[in-house]
């Protein structure tokens, strides 16, 4: 059980890192003070965290006084101990 706990904690740590980076990217990109393209800002933020390769989709919408973005990222966390019972990786999906 301790081995499973280690893998679950590693998974949660990576998922939280991805969620935080994605949330920051969306907030920065949708600011009305932002002068750059929404998608460019999101990709730049995630690239700086070395997470750009996990982007699955980016949907944007903007008008006179609003900007919206929906980013979906997907990745896998390899397991250290759970592979002994046939689970080689844990999949994660983050939407912001």
PDB file of C-alpha atoms in Angstrom:
ATOM      1  CA  UNK A   1       0.000   0.000   0.000  1.00  0.00           C
ATOM      2  CA  UNK A   2       2.889   2.390   0.709  1.00  0.00           C
ATOM      3  CA  UNK A   3       4.186   1.848  -2.832  1.00  0.00           C
ATOM      4  CA  UNK A   4       0.782   2.714  -4.282  1.00  0.00           C
ATOM      5  CA  UNK A   5       0.709   5.813  -2.086  1.00  0.00           C
ATOM      6  CA  UNK A   6       4.057   6.956  -3.468  1.00  0.00           C
ATOM      7  CA  UNK A   7       2.839   6.653  -7.060  1.00  0.00           C
ATOM      8  CA  UNK A   8      -0.450   8.406  -6.268  1.00  0.00           C
ATOM      9  CA  UNK A   9       1.376  11.284  -4.568  1.00  0.00           C
ATOM     10  CA  UNK A  10       3.730  11.671  -7.544  1.00  0.00           C
ATOM     11  CA  UNK A  11       0.721  11.666  -9.863  1.00  0.00           C
ATOM     12  CA  UNK A  12      -1.079  14.302  -7.796  1.00  0.00           C
ATOM     13  CA  UNK A  13       2.053  16.466  -7.619  1.00  0.00           C
ATOM     14  CA  UNK A  14       2.401  16.455 -11.422  1.00  0.00           C
ATOM     15  CA  UNK A  15      -1.314  17.016 -11.938  1.00  0.00           C
ATOM     16  CA  UNK A  16      -1.272  20.027  -9.599  1.00  0.00           C
ATOM     17  CA  UNK A  17       1.803  21.410 -11.374  1.00  0.00           C
ATOM     18  CA  UNK A  18       0.038  21.089 -14.731  1.00  0.00           C
ATOM     19  CA  UNK A  19      -3.204  22.570 -13.361  1.00  0.00           C
ATOM     20  CA  UNK A  20      -1.389  25.552 -11.859  1.00  0.00           C
ATOM     21  CA  UNK A  21       0.600  26.286 -15.009  1.00  0.00           C
ATOM     22  CA  UNK A  22      -2.493  25.963 -17.207  1.00  0.00           C
ATOM     23  CA  UNK A  23      -4.560  28.217 -14.934  1.00  0.00           C
ATOM     24  CA  UNK A  24      -1.822  30.876 -14.888  1.00  0.00           C
ATOM     25  CA  UNK A  25      -1.525  30.728 -18.678  1.00  0.00           C
ATOM     26  CA  UNK A  26      -5.266  31.166 -19.210  1.00  0.00           C
ATOM     27  CA  UNK A  27      -5.513  34.029 -16.726  1.00  0.00           C
ATOM     28  CA  UNK A  28      -2.586  35.870 -18.318  1.00  0.00           C
ATOM     29  CA  UNK A  29      -3.818  35.263 -21.855  1.00  0.00           C
ATOM     30  CA  UNK A  30      -7.388  36.414 -21.227  1.00  0.00           C
ATOM     31  CA  UNK A  31      -6.459  39.643 -19.469  1.00  0.00           C
ATOM     32  CA  UNK A  32      -7.928  42.584 -21.338  1.00  0.00           C
ATOM     33  CA  UNK A  33      -4.588  44.340 -20.901  1.00  0.00           C
ATOM     34  CA  UNK A  34      -2.796  41.568 -22.788  1.00  0.00           C
ATOM     35  CA  UNK A  35      -1.635  42.786 -26.209  1.00  0.00           C
ATOM     36  CA  UNK A  36      -0.502  39.429 -27.601  1.00  0.00           C
ATOM     37  CA  UNK A  37      -2.646  36.730 -29.160  1.00  0.00           C
ATOM     38  CA  UNK A  38      -4.398  34.516 -26.576  1.00  0.00           C
ATOM     39  CA  UNK A  39      -3.087  31.225 -27.973  1.00  0.00           C
ATOM     40  CA  UNK A  40       0.469  32.580 -28.237  1.00  0.00           C
ATOM     41  CA  UNK A  41       0.474  33.587 -24.571  1.00  0.00           C
ATOM     42  CA  UNK A  42      -0.881  30.212 -23.450  1.00  0.00           C
ATOM     43  CA  UNK A  43       1.693  28.296 -25.474  1.00  0.00           C
ATOM     44  CA  UNK A  44       4.484  30.545 -24.182  1.00  0.00           C
ATOM     45  CA  UNK A  45       3.488  30.071 -20.534  1.00  0.00           C
ATOM     46  CA  UNK A  46       3.351  26.288 -20.884  1.00  0.00           C
ATOM     47  CA  UNK A  47       6.590  26.184 -22.893  1.00  0.00           C
ATOM     48  CA  UNK A  48       8.387  28.006 -20.068  1.00  0.00           C
ATOM     49  CA  UNK A  49       7.222  25.252 -17.703  1.00  0.00           C
ATOM     50  CA  UNK A  50       8.257  22.600 -20.266  1.00  0.00           C
ATOM     51  CA  UNK A  51       4.623  21.488 -20.564  1.00  0.00           C
ATOM     52  CA  UNK A  52       3.710  22.705 -24.059  1.00  0.00           C
ATOM     53  CA  UNK A  53       3.836  19.164 -25.455  1.00  0.00           C
ATOM     54  CA  UNK A  54       0.872  18.257 -23.209  1.00  0.00           C
ATOM     55  CA  UNK A  55      -1.536  20.701 -24.888  1.00  0.00           C
ATOM     56  CA  UNK A  56      -4.437  18.784 -26.378  1.00  0.00           C
ATOM     57  CA  UNK A  57      -6.639  21.708 -27.434  1.00  0.00           C
ATOM     58  CA  UNK A  58      -7.007  25.475 -27.111  1.00  0.00           C
ATOM     59  CA  UNK A  59     -10.338  27.160 -27.781  1.00  0.00           C
ATOM     60  CA  UNK A  60     -10.578  30.950 -27.703  1.00  0.00           C
ATOM     61  CA  UNK A  61     -13.268  33.562 -28.086  1.00  0.00           C
ATOM     62  CA  UNK A  62     -13.007  37.327 -27.807  1.00  0.00           C
ATOM     63  CA  UNK A  63     -15.081  40.394 -28.384  1.00  0.00           C
ATOM     64  CA  UNK A  64     -15.079  44.098 -27.671  1.00  0.00           C
ATOM     65  CA  UNK A  65     -14.798  43.751 -23.893  1.00  0.00           C
ATOM     66  CA  UNK A  66     -14.112  40.074 -23.198  1.00  0.00           C
ATOM     67  CA  UNK A  67     -11.638  37.263 -23.840  1.00  0.00           C
ATOM     68  CA  UNK A  68     -12.197  33.603 -23.095  1.00  0.00           C
ATOM     69  CA  UNK A  69      -9.995  30.556 -23.422  1.00  0.00           C
ATOM     70  CA  UNK A  70     -10.454  26.874 -22.679  1.00  0.00           C
ATOM     71  CA  UNK A  71      -7.298  24.791 -22.579  1.00  0.00           C
ATOM     72  CA  UNK A  72      -7.202  21.012 -22.282  1.00  0.00           C
ATOM     73  CA  UNK A  73      -3.914  19.309 -21.474  1.00  0.00           C
ATOM     74  CA  UNK A  74      -3.242  15.579 -21.252  1.00  0.00           C
ATOM     75  CA  UNK A  75      -0.288  13.596 -20.031  1.00  0.00           C
ATOM     76  CA  UNK A  76       0.893  10.466 -18.276  1.00  0.00           C
ATOM     77  CA  UNK A  77       2.919   9.945 -15.135  1.00  0.00           C
ATOM     78  CA  UNK A  78       5.042   6.784 -15.169  1.00  0.00           C
ATOM     79  CA  UNK A  79       4.676   4.669 -12.046  1.00  0.00           C
ATOM     80  CA  UNK A  80       7.574   3.604  -9.874  1.00  0.00           C
ATOM     81  CA  UNK A  81       5.957   0.762  -7.964  1.00  0.00           C
ATOM     82  CA  UNK A  82       2.509   0.137  -9.430  1.00  0.00           C
ATOM     83  CA  UNK A  83       4.098  -1.373 -12.534  1.00  0.00           C
ATOM     84  CA  UNK A  84       4.531  -4.487 -10.404  1.00  0.00           C
ATOM     85  CA  UNK A  85       0.770  -5.006 -10.614  1.00  0.00           C
ATOM     86  CA  UNK A  86       0.546  -4.068 -14.303  1.00  0.00           C
ATOM     87  CA  UNK A  87      -0.091  -0.315 -14.071  1.00  0.00           C
ATOM     88  CA  UNK A  88       2.765   1.352 -15.954  1.00  0.00           C
ATOM     89  CA  UNK A  89       1.426   4.904 -16.046  1.00  0.00           C
ATOM     90  CA  UNK A  90      -1.352   7.085 -14.702  1.00  0.00           C
ATOM     91  CA  UNK A  91      -3.170   9.324 -17.175  1.00  0.00           C
ATOM     92  CA  UNK A  92      -4.098  12.893 -16.293  1.00  0.00           C
ATOM     93  CA  UNK A  93      -6.272  15.489 -17.998  1.00  0.00           C
ATOM     94  CA  UNK A  94      -6.492  19.122 -16.931  1.00  0.00           C
ATOM     95  CA  UNK A  95      -9.037  21.651 -18.189  1.00  0.00           C
ATOM     96  CA  UNK A  96      -8.758  25.330 -17.465  1.00  0.00           C
TER      97      UNK A  96
END
